[in-house]
CSV table of N, CA and C in Angstrom, one decimal:
chain,number,residue,atom,x,y,z
A,6,MET,N,-6.5,-16.3,-98.1
A,6,MET,CA,-6.4,-16.4,-96.7
A,6,MET,C,-7.3,-15.5,-95.9
A,7,THR,N,-7.8,-16.0,-94.9
A,7,THR,CA,-8.7,-15.2,-94.2
A,7,THR,C,-8.0,-14.5,-93.0
A,8,THR,N,-8.4,-13.4,-92.8
A,8,THR,CA,-7.7,-12.6,-91.8
A,8,THR,C,-8.5,-12.7,-90.5
A,9,VAL,N,-7.8,-12.9,-89.4
A,9,VAL,CA,-8.5,-13.0,-88.1
A,9,VAL,C,-8.3,-11.6,-87.4
A,10,LYS,N,-9.4,-11.2,-87.0
A,10,LYS,CA,-9.5,-9.9,-86.3
A,10,LYS,C,-9.3,-10.1,-84.8
A,11,ALA,N,-8.6,-9.2,-84.2
A,11,ALA,CA,-8.4,-9.2,-82.8
A,11,ALA,C,-9.7,-8.8,-82.1
A,12,PRO,N,-10.0,-9.5,-81.1
A,12,PRO,CA,-11.3,-9.2,-80.4
A,12,PRO,C,-11.3,-7.7,-79.9
A,13,ALA,N,-12.4,-7.1,-80.0
A,13,ALA,CA,-12.6,-5.7,-79.5
A,13,ALA,C,-12.7,-5.7,-78.0
A,14,TRP,N,-12.1,-4.7,-77.4
A,14,TRP,CA,-12.1,-4.6,-76.0
A,14,TRP,C,-13.5,-4.1,-75.5
A,15,LYS,N,-14.1,-4.8,-74.6
A,15,LYS,CA,-15.4,-4.4,-74.0
A,15,LYS,C,-15.2,-4.2,-72.5
A,16,TRP,N,-15.7,-3.2,-72.0
A,16,TRP,CA,-15.7,-2.9,-70.5
A,16,TRP,C,-16.9,-3.6,-70.0
A,17,GLU,N,-16.7,-4.7,-69.3
A,17,GLU,CA,-17.8,-5.5,-68.7
A,17,GLU,C,-17.5,-5.8,-67.3
A,18,TRP,N,-18.5,-5.8,-66.5
A,18,TRP,CA,-18.3,-6.1,-65.1
A,18,TRP,C,-18.7,-7.6,-64.9
A,19,ASN,N,-17.7,-8.3,-64.6
A,19,ASN,CA,-18.0,-9.7,-64.4
A,19,ASN,C,-18.3,-9.9,-62.9
A,20,LEU,N,-19.0,-10.9,-62.6
A,20,LEU,CA,-19.3,-11.2,-61.2
A,20,LEU,C,-18.1,-11.5,-60.4
A,21,ASN,N,-17.2,-12.3,-60.9
A,21,ASN,CA,-15.9,-12.6,-60.2
A,21,ASN,C,-15.1,-11.3,-59.9
A,22,THR,N,-15.1,-10.4,-60.9
A,22,THR,CA,-14.4,-9.1,-60.7
A,22,THR,C,-15.0,-8.4,-59.5
A,23,ILE,N,-16.3,-8.3,-59.5
A,23,ILE,CA,-17.0,-7.5,-58.4
A,23,ILE,C,-16.7,-8.2,-57.1
A,24,VAL,N,-16.8,-9.5,-57.0
A,24,VAL,CA,-16.6,-10.2,-55.7
A,24,VAL,C,-15.1,-10.0,-55.3
A,25,ILE,N,-14.2,-10.0,-56.2
A,25,ILE,CA,-12.8,-9.9,-55.8
A,25,ILE,C,-12.5,-8.4,-55.3
A,26,LEU,N,-13.1,-7.4,-56.0
A,26,LEU,CA,-12.9,-6.0,-55.6
A,26,LEU,C,-13.5,-5.8,-54.2
A,27,ILE,N,-14.7,-6.3,-54.0
A,27,ILE,CA,-15.4,-6.2,-52.7
A,27,ILE,C,-14.6,-6.9,-51.6
A,28,GLY,N,-14.0,-8.1,-52.0
A,28,GLY,CA,-13.1,-8.8,-51.0
A,28,GLY,C,-11.9,-8.0,-50.7
A,29,PHE,N,-11.2,-7.4,-51.7
A,29,PHE,CA,-10.1,-6.5,-51.4
A,29,PHE,C,-10.5,-5.4,-50.5
A,30,ALA,N,-11.6,-4.7,-50.8
A,30,ALA,CA,-12.0,-3.6,-50.0
A,30,ALA,C,-12.3,-4.0,-48.6
A,31,GLY,N,-13.0,-5.2,-48.4
A,31,GLY,CA,-13.3,-5.7,-47.1
A,31,GLY,C,-12.1,-6.1,-46.4
A,32,GLY,N,-11.1,-6.7,-47.1
A,32,GLY,CA,-9.8,-7.0,-46.4
A,32,GLY,C,-9.1,-5.8,-45.9
A,33,ILE,N,-9.0,-4.7,-46.8
A,33,ILE,CA,-8.4,-3.5,-46.4
A,33,ILE,C,-9.1,-2.9,-45.1
A,34,ALA,N,-10.4,-2.9,-45.2
A,34,ALA,CA,-11.2,-2.4,-44.0
A,34,ALA,C,-11.0,-3.2,-42.8
A,35,ALA,N,-11.0,-4.5,-42.9
A,35,ALA,CA,-10.7,-5.4,-41.8
A,35,ALA,C,-9.3,-5.2,-41.2
A,36,TRP,N,-8.3,-5.0,-42.1
A,36,TRP,CA,-7.0,-4.7,-41.7
A,36,TRP,C,-6.9,-3.4,-40.9
A,37,GLY,N,-7.6,-2.4,-41.4
A,37,GLY,CA,-7.6,-1.1,-40.8
A,37,GLY,C,-8.3,-1.2,-39.4
A,38,ALA,N,-9.4,-1.9,-39.3
A,38,ALA,CA,-10.1,-2.1,-38.0
A,38,ALA,C,-9.2,-2.9,-37.1
A,39,THR,N,-8.5,-3.9,-37.6
A,39,THR,CA,-7.6,-4.7,-36.7
A,39,THR,C,-6.4,-3.8,-36.2
A,40,TRP,N,-5.9,-3.0,-37.1
A,40,TRP,CA,-4.8,-2.1,-36.7
A,40,TRP,C,-5.3,-1.0,-35.7
A,41,ALA,N,-6.5,-0.5,-35.9
A,41,ALA,CA,-7.0,0.5,-34.9
A,41,ALA,C,-7.3,-0.2,-33.5
A,42,ARG,N,-7.8,-1.5,-33.5
A,42,ARG,CA,-8.0,-2.2,-32.3
A,42,ARG,C,-6.7,-2.4,-31.6
A,43,LEU,N,-5.7,-2.8,-32.4
A,43,LEU,CA,-4.3,-3.1,-31.8
A,43,LEU,C,-3.7,-1.8,-31.2
A,44,THR,N,-3.8,-0.7,-31.9
A,44,THR,CA,-3.2,0.5,-31.3
A,44,THR,C,-4.0,1.0,-30.1
A,45,ASP,N,-5.4,0.8,-30.2
A,45,ASP,CA,-6.2,1.2,-29.0
A,45,ASP,C,-5.9,0.3,-27.8
A,46,GLY,N,-5.7,-1.0,-28.1
A,46,GLY,CA,-5.4,-1.9,-27.0
A,46,GLY,C,-4.0,-1.6,-26.4
A,47,GLN,N,-3.0,-1.2,-27.2
A,47,GLN,CA,-1.8,-0.8,-26.7
A,47,GLN,C,-1.9,0.4,-25.8
A,48,SER,N,-2.6,1.4,-26.3
A,48,SER,CA,-2.8,2.6,-25.5
A,48,SER,C,-3.5,2.3,-24.2
A,49,ALA,N,-4.5,1.4,-24.2
A,49,ALA,CA,-5.2,1.0,-23.0
A,49,ALA,C,-4.3,0.3,-22.1
A,50,ASN,N,-3.5,-0.6,-22.6
A,50,ASN,CA,-2.5,-1.4,-21.8
A,50,ASN,C,-1.4,-0.5,-21.2
A,51,ARG,N,-1.0,0.5,-22.0
A,51,ARG,CA,0.0,1.5,-21.5
A,51,ARG,C,-0.6,2.3,-20.3
A,52,ALA,N,-1.8,2.7,-20.4
A,52,ALA,CA,-2.5,3.4,-19.3
A,52,ALA,C,-2.7,2.5,-18.1
A,53,ALA,N,-3.0,1.3,-18.4
A,53,ALA,CA,-3.2,0.3,-17.2
A,53,ALA,C,-1.9,0.1,-16.6
A,54,ILE,N,-0.8,-0.1,-17.3
A,54,ILE,CA,0.5,-0.3,-16.8
A,54,ILE,C,0.9,0.9,-15.9
A,55,ASP,N,0.7,2.1,-16.4
A,55,ASP,CA,1.0,3.3,-15.7
A,55,ASP,C,0.3,3.3,-14.3
A,56,ARG,N,-1.0,3.0,-14.4
A,56,ARG,CA,-1.9,3.0,-13.2
A,56,ARG,C,-1.4,1.9,-12.2
A,57,ILE,N,-1.0,0.8,-12.7
A,57,ILE,CA,-0.5,-0.3,-11.8
A,57,ILE,C,0.8,0.1,-11.2
A,58,ASP,N,1.6,0.7,-12.1
A,58,ASP,CA,2.9,1.2,-11.6
A,58,ASP,C,2.8,2.2,-10.4
A,59,LYS,N,1.8,3.1,-10.6
A,59,LYS,CA,1.6,4.1,-9.5
A,59,LYS,C,1.1,3.4,-8.2
A,60,ARG,N,0.2,2.4,-8.4
A,60,ARG,CA,-0.3,1.6,-7.3
A,60,ARG,C,0.8,0.9,-6.6
A,61,VAL,N,1.7,0.2,-7.4
A,61,VAL,CA,2.7,-0.5,-6.8
A,61,VAL,C,3.7,0.4,-6.0
A,62,THR,N,3.9,1.5,-6.6
A,62,THR,CA,4.8,2.5,-5.9
A,62,THR,C,4.2,3.0,-4.6
A,63,SER,N,2.9,3.2,-4.6
A,63,SER,CA,2.3,3.6,-3.3
A,63,SER,C,2.3,2.4,-2.3
A,64,LEU,N,2.1,1.2,-2.9
A,64,LEU,CA,2.1,0.0,-2.0
A,64,LEU,C,3.5,-0.3,-1.4
A,65,GLU,N,4.5,0.1,-2.2
A,65,GLU,CA,5.9,-0.1,-1.7
A,65,GLU,C,6.2,0.8,-0.6
A,66,ALA,N,5.5,2.0,-0.6
A,66,ALA,CA,5.8,3.0,0.5
A,66,ALA,C,5.1,2.5,1.8
A,67,LEU,N,4.1,1.7,1.7
A,67,LEU,CA,3.3,1.3,2.9
A,67,LEU,C,4.1,0.5,3.9
A,68,PRO,N,4.9,-0.5,3.4
A,68,PRO,CA,5.7,-1.2,4.4
A,68,PRO,C,6.7,-0.4,5.2
A,69,ARG,N,7.3,0.6,4.5
A,69,ARG,CA,8.2,1.6,5.2
A,69,ARG,C,7.4,2.3,6.2
A,70,LEU,N,6.2,2.7,5.9
A,70,LEU,CA,5.3,3.4,6.9
A,70,LEU,C,5.0,2.5,8.1
A,71,ILE,N,4.6,1.3,7.7
A,71,ILE,CA,4.3,0.3,8.7
A,71,ILE,C,5.5,0.0,9.6
A,72,ASP,N,6.7,-0.1,9.0
A,72,ASP,CA,7.9,-0.4,9.8
A,72,ASP,C,8.1,0.8,10.8
A,73,ASN,N,7.9,2.0,10.2
A,73,ASN,CA,8.1,3.2,11.1
A,73,ASN,C,7.1,3.2,12.3
A,74,HIS,N,5.8,2.8,12.0
A,74,HIS,CA,4.9,2.7,13.1
A,74,HIS,C,5.2,1.6,14.1
A,75,GLU,N,5.7,0.4,13.5
A,75,GLU,CA,6.1,-0.6,14.5
A,75,GLU,C,7.3,-0.2,15.3
A,76,PHE,N,8.2,0.5,14.8
A,76,PHE,CA,9.3,1.1,15.5
A,76,PHE,C,8.8,2.0,16.7
A,77,ARG,N,7.9,2.9,16.3
A,77,ARG,CA,7.4,3.9,17.3
A,77,ARG,C,6.6,3.1,18.3
A,78,ILE,N,5.8,2.2,18.0
A,78,ILE,CA,5.0,1.4,18.9
A,78,ILE,C,5.9,0.6,19.9
A,79,GLY,N,7.0,0.1,19.3
A,79,GLY,CA,8.0,-0.6,20.1
A,79,GLY,C,8.6,0.3,21.1
A,80,ASN,N,8.9,1.5,20.7
A,80,ASN,CA,9.5,2.5,21.6
A,80,ASN,C,8.5,2.9,22.7
A,81,VAL,N,7.3,3.0,22.4
A,81,VAL,CA,6.2,3.4,23.4
A,81,VAL,C,6.0,2.2,24.3
A,82,GLU,N,6.0,1.0,23.8
A,82,GLU,CA,5.9,-0.1,24.7
A,82,GLU,C,7.1,-0.2,25.7
A,83,LYS,N,8.3,0.0,25.2
A,83,LYS,CA,9.5,0.0,26.0
A,83,LYS,C,9.4,1.1,27.1
A,84,GLN,N,9.0,2.3,26.7
A,84,GLN,CA,8.8,3.4,27.7
A,84,GLN,C,7.8,3.0,28.7
A,85,ALA,N,6.7,2.4,28.3
A,85,ALA,CA,5.6,2.0,29.2
A,85,ALA,C,6.2,0.9,30.2
A,86,THR,N,7.0,0.0,29.7
A,86,THR,CA,7.6,-1.0,30.6
A,86,THR,C,8.5,-0.3,31.6
A,87,ASP,N,9.4,0.6,31.1
A,87,ASP,CA,10.3,1.3,31.9
A,87,ASP,C,9.6,2.1,33.0
A,88,SER,N,8.5,2.7,32.5
A,88,SER,CA,7.7,3.6,33.5
A,88,SER,C,7.0,2.7,34.6
A,89,ALA,N,6.6,1.5,34.2
A,89,ALA,CA,6.0,0.6,35.1
A,89,ALA,C,7.0,0.1,36.2
A,90,THR,N,8.2,-0.2,35.6
A,90,THR,CA,9.3,-0.6,36.5
A,90,THR,C,9.7,0.6,37.5
A,91,ALA,N,9.8,1.8,37.0
A,91,ALA,CA,10.1,2.9,37.8
A,91,ALA,C,9.0,3.1,38.8
A,92,MET,N,7.7,3.0,38.4
A,92,MET,CA,6.6,3.2,39.4
A,92,MET,C,6.7,2.1,40.5
A,93,ARG,N,7.0,0.9,40.1
A,93,ARG,CA,7.2,-0.2,41.2
A,93,ARG,C,8.3,0.2,42.1
A,94,ALA,N,9.4,0.8,41.6
A,94,ALA,CA,10.5,1.2,42.4
A,94,ALA,C,10.1,2.3,43.4
A,95,VAL,N,9.3,3.3,42.8
A,95,VAL,CA,8.8,4.4,43.7
A,95,VAL,C,7.9,3.8,44.7
A,96,GLU,N,7.0,2.9,44.3
A,96,GLU,CA,6.1,2.3,45.2
A,96,GLU,C,6.8,1.6,46.4
A,97,SER,N,7.8,0.8,46.0
A,97,SER,CA,8.6,0.1,47.1
A,97,SER,C,9.3,1.1,48.0
A,98,THR,N,9.8,2.2,47.4
A,98,THR,CA,10.5,3.2,48.2
A,98,THR,C,9.5,3.9,49.1
A,99,LEU,N,8.3,4.2,48.6
A,99,LEU,CA,7.3,4.8,49.5
A,99,LEU,C,6.9,3.8,50.6
A,100,ASN,N,6.8,2.5,50.3
A,100,ASN,CA,6.4,1.6,51.3
A,100,ASN,C,7.5,1.5,52.4
A,101,SER,N,8.7,1.5,52.0
A,101,SER,CA,9.8,1.4,53.0
A,101,SER,C,9.8,2.7,53.8
A,102,LEU,N,9.5,3.9,53.1
A,102,LEU,CA,9.5,5.1,53.8
A,102,LEU,C,8.4,5.2,54.8
A,103,ALA,N,7.2,4.6,54.4
A,103,ALA,CA,6.1,4.6,55.3
A,103,ALA,C,6.5,3.7,56.6
A,104,THR,N,7.2,2.6,56.3
A,104,THR,CA,7.6,1.8,57.4
A,104,THR,C,8.6,2.5,58.3
A,105,ASP,N,9.5,3.2,57.7
A,105,ASP,CA,10.5,4.0,58.4
A,105,ASP,C,9.8,5.1,59.2
A,106,MET,N,8.7,5.7,58.6
A,106,MET,CA,8.0,6.8,59.4
A,106,MET,C,7.2,6.2,60.6
A,107,ARG,N,6.7,5.0,60.4
A,107,ARG,CA,6.0,4.3,61.5
A,107,ARG,C,7.0,4.0,62.6
A,108,VAL,N,8.1,3.5,62.3
A,108,VAL,CA,9.1,3.2,63.3
A,108,VAL,C,9.6,4.5,64.0
A,109,THR,N,9.8,5.6,63.1
A,109,THR,CA,10.2,6.9,63.7
A,109,THR,C,9.1,7.4,64.6
A,110,ARG,N,7.9,7.2,64.3
A,110,ARG,CA,6.8,7.7,65.1
A,110,ARG,C,6.8,6.9,66.5
A,111,GLU,N,7.0,5.6,66.4
A,111,GLU,CA,7.0,4.8,67.6
A,111,GLU,C,8.2,5.2,68.5
A,112,ILE,N,9.3,5.5,67.8
A,112,ILE,CA,10.5,6.0,68.6
A,112,ILE,C,10.2,7.3,69.3
A,113,LEU,N,9.6,8.2,68.5
A,113,LEU,CA,9.2,9.5,69.1
A,113,LEU,C,8.2,9.4,70.2
A,114,GLN,N,7.3,8.5,70.0
A,114,GLN,CA,6.3,8.3,71.1
A,114,GLN,C,6.9,7.8,72.4
A,115,ARG,N,7.9,6.8,72.2
A,115,ARG,CA,8.6,6.3,73.3
A,115,ARG,C,9.4,7.4,74.0
A,116,ILE,N,10.1,8.2,73.2
A,116,ILE,CA,10.9,9.3,73.8
A,116,ILE,C,10.0,10.3,74.6
A,117,GLU,N,8.9,10.6,73.9
A,117,GLU,CA,7.9,11.5,74.6
A,117,GLU,C,7.4,10.9,75.9
A,118,ALA,N,7.1,9.6,75.8
A,118,ALA,CA,6.6,9.0,77.0
A,118,ALA,C,7.6,8.9,78.1
A,119,SER,N,8.9,8.7,77.8
A,119,SER,CA,9.9,8.6,78.8
A,119,SER,C,10.2,10.0,79.4
A,120,GLN,N,10.0,11.0,78.6
A,120,GLN,CA,10.2,12.4,79.1
A,120,GLN,C,9.1,12.8,80.0
A,121,SER,N,7.9,12.4,79.6
A,121,SER,CA,6.8,12.8,80.5
A,121,SER,C,6.6,11.9,81.7
A,122,GLY,N,7.4,10.9,81.8
A,122,GLY,CA,7.4,10.0,82.9
A,122,GLY,C,6.4,8.9,82.9
A,123,ARG,N,5.7,8.7,81.9
A,123,ARG,CA,4.8,7.5,81.8
A,123,ARG,C,5.4,6.6,80.8
A,124,VAL,N,5.3,5.4,81.0
A,124,VAL,CA,5.8,4.3,80.1
A,124,VAL,C,4.6,3.5,79.7
A,125,ARG,N,4.6,3.1,78.6
A,125,ARG,CA,3.5,2.3,78.1
A,125,ARG,C,3.7,0.9,78.2
């Protein structure tokens, strides 16, 4: 009987082994790069969301400020209208007073004329 010997182990680099190892290394590197991009994107998005949140907060304060200005402007317009009405009332009072003064002057002139003896 012939004896069959077990083949001896030889350390050889096969082309398929090299390609598979390079593929694994490339896959791990690509996964790491993808993970880094993902976490960087999340950080950038978090910063952008915070910035937008601050802008929205400041923009939400503007309508309140505008409402306050509208209220104040409305009050000023009302005061201006009331002042104009009061000025018209003062003007009409002054006109009536001027008329009364004119009538009073005419009456005084007539009294003085009657006292001095001459009539107009």
